JSON list of C-alpha atoms in Angstrom, two decimals:
[
{"chain": "A", "resi": 7, "resn": "MET", "atom": "CA", "xyz": [152.91, 88.42, 85.88]},
{"chain": "A", "resi": 8, "resn": "ALA", "atom": "CA", "xyz": [156.60, 87.51, 86.15]},
{"chain": "A", "resi": 9, "resn": "ALA", "atom": "CA", "xyz": [157.78, 83.91, 86.05]},
{"chain": "A", "resi": 10, "resn": "ASN", "atom": "CA", "xyz": [158.03, 82.23, 89.44]},
{"chain": "A", "resi": 11, "resn": "THR", "atom": "CA", "xyz": [161.66, 81.29, 89.92]},
{"chain": "A", "resi": 12, "resn": "ASP", "atom": "CA", "xyz": [161.60, 81.15, 93.71]},
{"chain": "A", "resi": 13, "resn": "ARG", "atom": "CA", "xyz": [160.70, 77.45, 94.17]},
{"chain": "A", "resi": 14, "resn": "ARG", "atom": "CA", "xyz": [163.49, 76.02, 96.28]},
{"chain": "A", "resi": 15, "resn": "GLN", "atom": "CA", "xyz": [164.06, 72.90, 98.32]},
{"chain": "A", "resi": 16, "resn": "TYR", "atom": "CA", "xyz": [164.79, 73.17, 102.03]},
{"chain": "A", "resi": 17, "resn": "GLU", "atom": "CA", "xyz": [165.82, 70.80, 104.77]},
{"chain": "A", "resi": 18, "resn": "ILE", "atom": "CA", "xyz": [164.64, 71.75, 108.23]},
{"chain": "A", "resi": 19, "resn": "ARG", "atom": "CA", "xyz": [166.00, 69.83, 111.20]},
{"chain": "A", "resi": 20, "resn": "VAL", "atom": "CA", "xyz": [164.12, 70.01, 114.49]},
{"chain": "A", "resi": 21, "resn": "ARG", "atom": "CA", "xyz": [164.83, 68.59, 117.91]},
{"chain": "A", "resi": 22, "resn": "GLY", "atom": "CA", "xyz": [162.76, 65.55, 118.89]},
{"chain": "A", "resi": 23, "resn": "HIS", "atom": "CA", "xyz": [161.16, 62.76, 116.89]},
{"chain": "A", "resi": 24, "resn": "LEU", "atom": "CA", "xyz": [157.89, 63.84, 115.30]},
{"chain": "A", "resi": 25, "resn": "GLY", "atom": "CA", "xyz": [157.09, 60.66, 113.36]},
{"chain": "A", "resi": 26, "resn": "SER", "atom": "CA", "xyz": [155.62, 60.36, 109.87]},
{"chain": "A", "resi": 27, "resn": "ALA", "atom": "CA", "xyz": [152.11, 61.19, 111.11]},
{"chain": "A", "resi": 28, "resn": "TRP", "atom": "CA", "xyz": [153.22, 64.84, 111.21]},
{"chain": "A", "resi": 29, "resn": "ALA", "atom": "CA", "xyz": [153.73, 64.90, 107.42]},
{"chain": "A", "resi": 30, "resn": "ALA", "atom": "CA", "xyz": [150.11, 66.03, 106.99]},
{"chain": "A", "resi": 31, "resn": "TRP", "atom": "CA", "xyz": [150.94, 69.19, 108.98]},
{"chain": "A", "resi": 32, "resn": "PHE", "atom": "CA", "xyz": [153.70, 70.04, 106.51]},
{"chain": "A", "resi": 33, "resn": "ASP", "atom": "CA", "xyz": [151.96, 69.87, 103.14]},
{"chain": "A", "resi": 34, "resn": "GLY", "atom": "CA", "xyz": [154.03, 67.84, 100.70]},
{"chain": "A", "resi": 35, "resn": "PHE", "atom": "CA", "xyz": [157.13, 67.72, 102.89]},
{"chain": "A", "resi": 36, "resn": "ASP", "atom": "CA", "xyz": [158.88, 64.47, 103.81]},
{"chain": "A", "resi": 37, "resn": "VAL", "atom": "CA", "xyz": [159.16, 63.97, 107.57]},
{"chain": "A", "resi": 38, "resn": "THR", "atom": "CA", "xyz": [161.83, 61.49, 108.70]},
{"chain": "A", "resi": 39, "resn": "ASP", "atom": "CA", "xyz": [163.14, 60.70, 112.17]},
{"chain": "A", "resi": 40, "resn": "ASP", "atom": "CA", "xyz": [166.93, 60.78, 112.19]},
{"chain": "A", "resi": 41, "resn": "ASP", "atom": "CA", "xyz": [169.54, 59.62, 114.70]},
{"chain": "A", "resi": 42, "resn": "GLY", "atom": "CA", "xyz": [170.26, 61.67, 117.78]},
{"chain": "A", "resi": 43, "resn": "GLY", "atom": "CA", "xyz": [166.69, 62.77, 118.45]},
{"chain": "A", "resi": 44, "resn": "ILE", "atom": "CA", "xyz": [166.39, 64.88, 115.29]},
{"chain": "A", "resi": 45, "resn": "THR", "atom": "CA", "xyz": [163.54, 64.99, 112.76]},
{"chain": "A", "resi": 46, "resn": "VAL", "atom": "CA", "xyz": [164.31, 66.00, 109.18]},
{"chain": "A", "resi": 47, "resn": "ILE", "atom": "CA", "xyz": [161.57, 67.89, 107.30]},
{"chain": "A", "resi": 48, "resn": "ARG", "atom": "CA", "xyz": [162.43, 68.22, 103.61]},
{"chain": "A", "resi": 49, "resn": "GLY", "atom": "CA", "xyz": [160.49, 69.72, 100.75]},
{"chain": "A", "resi": 50, "resn": "THR", "atom": "CA", "xyz": [159.93, 72.49, 98.24]},
{"chain": "A", "resi": 51, "resn": "VAL", "atom": "CA", "xyz": [158.36, 75.88, 98.91]},
{"chain": "A", "resi": 52, "resn": "ALA", "atom": "CA", "xyz": [156.96, 78.28, 96.35]},
{"chain": "A", "resi": 53, "resn": "ASP", "atom": "CA", "xyz": [158.69, 81.34, 97.80]},
{"chain": "A", "resi": 54, "resn": "GLN", "atom": "CA", "xyz": [160.07, 82.93, 100.95]},
{"chain": "A", "resi": 55, "resn": "ALA", "atom": "CA", "xyz": [156.58, 83.63, 102.31]},
{"chain": "A", "resi": 56, "resn": "ALA", "atom": "CA", "xyz": [155.79, 79.90, 102.17]},
{"chain": "A", "resi": 57, "resn": "LEU", "atom": "CA", "xyz": [159.07, 79.07, 103.93]},
{"chain": "A", "resi": 58, "resn": "HIS", "atom": "CA", "xyz": [158.25, 81.55, 106.69]},
{"chain": "A", "resi": 59, "resn": "GLY", "atom": "CA", "xyz": [154.82, 79.90, 106.99]},
{"chain": "A", "resi": 60, "resn": "VAL", "atom": "CA", "xyz": [156.43, 76.51, 107.67]},
{"chain": "A", "resi": 61, "resn": "LEU", "atom": "CA", "xyz": [158.82, 78.03, 110.20]},
{"chain": "A", "resi": 62, "resn": "GLN", "atom": "CA", "xyz": [155.93, 79.85, 111.89]},
{"chain": "A", "resi": 63, "resn": "LYS", "atom": "CA", "xyz": [154.02, 76.56, 112.17]},
{"chain": "A", "resi": 64, "resn": "LEU", "atom": "CA", "xyz": [157.01, 74.96, 113.88]},
{"chain": "A", "resi": 65, "resn": "ARG", "atom": "CA", "xyz": [157.26, 77.91, 116.25]},
{"chain": "A", "resi": 66, "resn": "ASP", "atom": "CA", "xyz": [153.55, 77.84, 117.04]},
{"chain": "A", "resi": 67, "resn": "LEU", "atom": "CA", "xyz": [153.75, 74.11, 117.83]},
{"chain": "A", "resi": 68, "resn": "GLY", "atom": "CA", "xyz": [156.72, 74.75, 120.14]},
{"chain": "A", "resi": 69, "resn": "ILE", "atom": "CA", "xyz": [159.04, 72.52, 118.11]},
{"chain": "A", "resi": 70, "resn": "PRO", "atom": "CA", "xyz": [162.68, 73.61, 118.58]},
{"chain": "A", "resi": 71, "resn": "LEU", "atom": "CA", "xyz": [164.54, 74.37, 115.35]},
{"chain": "A", "resi": 72, "resn": "ALA", "atom": "CA", "xyz": [167.99, 72.76, 115.02]},
{"chain": "A", "resi": 73, "resn": "SER", "atom": "CA", "xyz": [168.93, 73.93, 111.50]},
{"chain": "A", "resi": 74, "resn": "LEU", "atom": "CA", "xyz": [167.64, 75.19, 108.15]},
{"chain": "A", "resi": 75, "resn": "THR", "atom": "CA", "xyz": [169.47, 74.35, 104.91]},
{"chain": "A", "resi": 76, "resn": "ASP", "atom": "CA", "xyz": [168.73, 75.71, 101.44]},
{"chain": "A", "resi": 77, "resn": "LEU", "atom": "CA", "xyz": [169.17, 72.72, 99.10]},
{"chain": "A", "resi": 78, "resn": "GLY", "atom": "CA", "xyz": [168.83, 74.80, 95.94]},
{"chain": "A", "resi": 79, "resn": "PRO", "atom": "CA", "xyz": [166.28, 75.17, 93.16]},
{"chain": "A", "resi": 80, "resn": "ASP", "atom": "CA", "xyz": [163.47, 72.65, 92.79]},
{"chain": "A", "resi": 81, "resn": "PRO", "atom": "CA", "xyz": [164.85, 70.03, 90.34]},
{"chain": "A", "resi": 82, "resn": "SER", "atom": "CA", "xyz": [161.38, 68.98, 89.18]},
{"chain": "A", "resi": 83, "resn": "GLY", "atom": "CA", "xyz": [161.37, 71.66, 86.51]},
{"chain": "A", "resi": 84, "resn": "ARG", "atom": "CA", "xyz": [158.38, 73.42, 88.05]},
{"chain": "A", "resi": 85, "resn": "ASN", "atom": "CA", "xyz": [160.40, 76.63, 88.51]},
{"chain": "A", "resi": 86, "resn": "GLU", "atom": "CA", "xyz": [158.82, 78.30, 85.49]},
{"chain": "A", "resi": 87, "resn": "ARG", "atom": "CA", "xyz": [155.19, 79.36, 85.39]},
{"chain": "A", "resi": 88, "resn": "LYS", "atom": "CA", "xyz": [153.60, 79.89, 81.97]}
]
């Protein structure tokens, strides 16, 4: 099996304040209410399929997406699988 080099960090901004209680819905992501009625959801996904899963969850909950930003490779060093 090839090495997994797809782990990347993303910042998802949604409209409305979700509160930290929603963090459990977004496994391992940080959920922070920001100014202007925006919630920032930030974390690392294993690959594009996992990112689409998070976005699908937001869609299914009816939470409006404000922006999606690719923050780059996961700096934790977990990019390589042995």
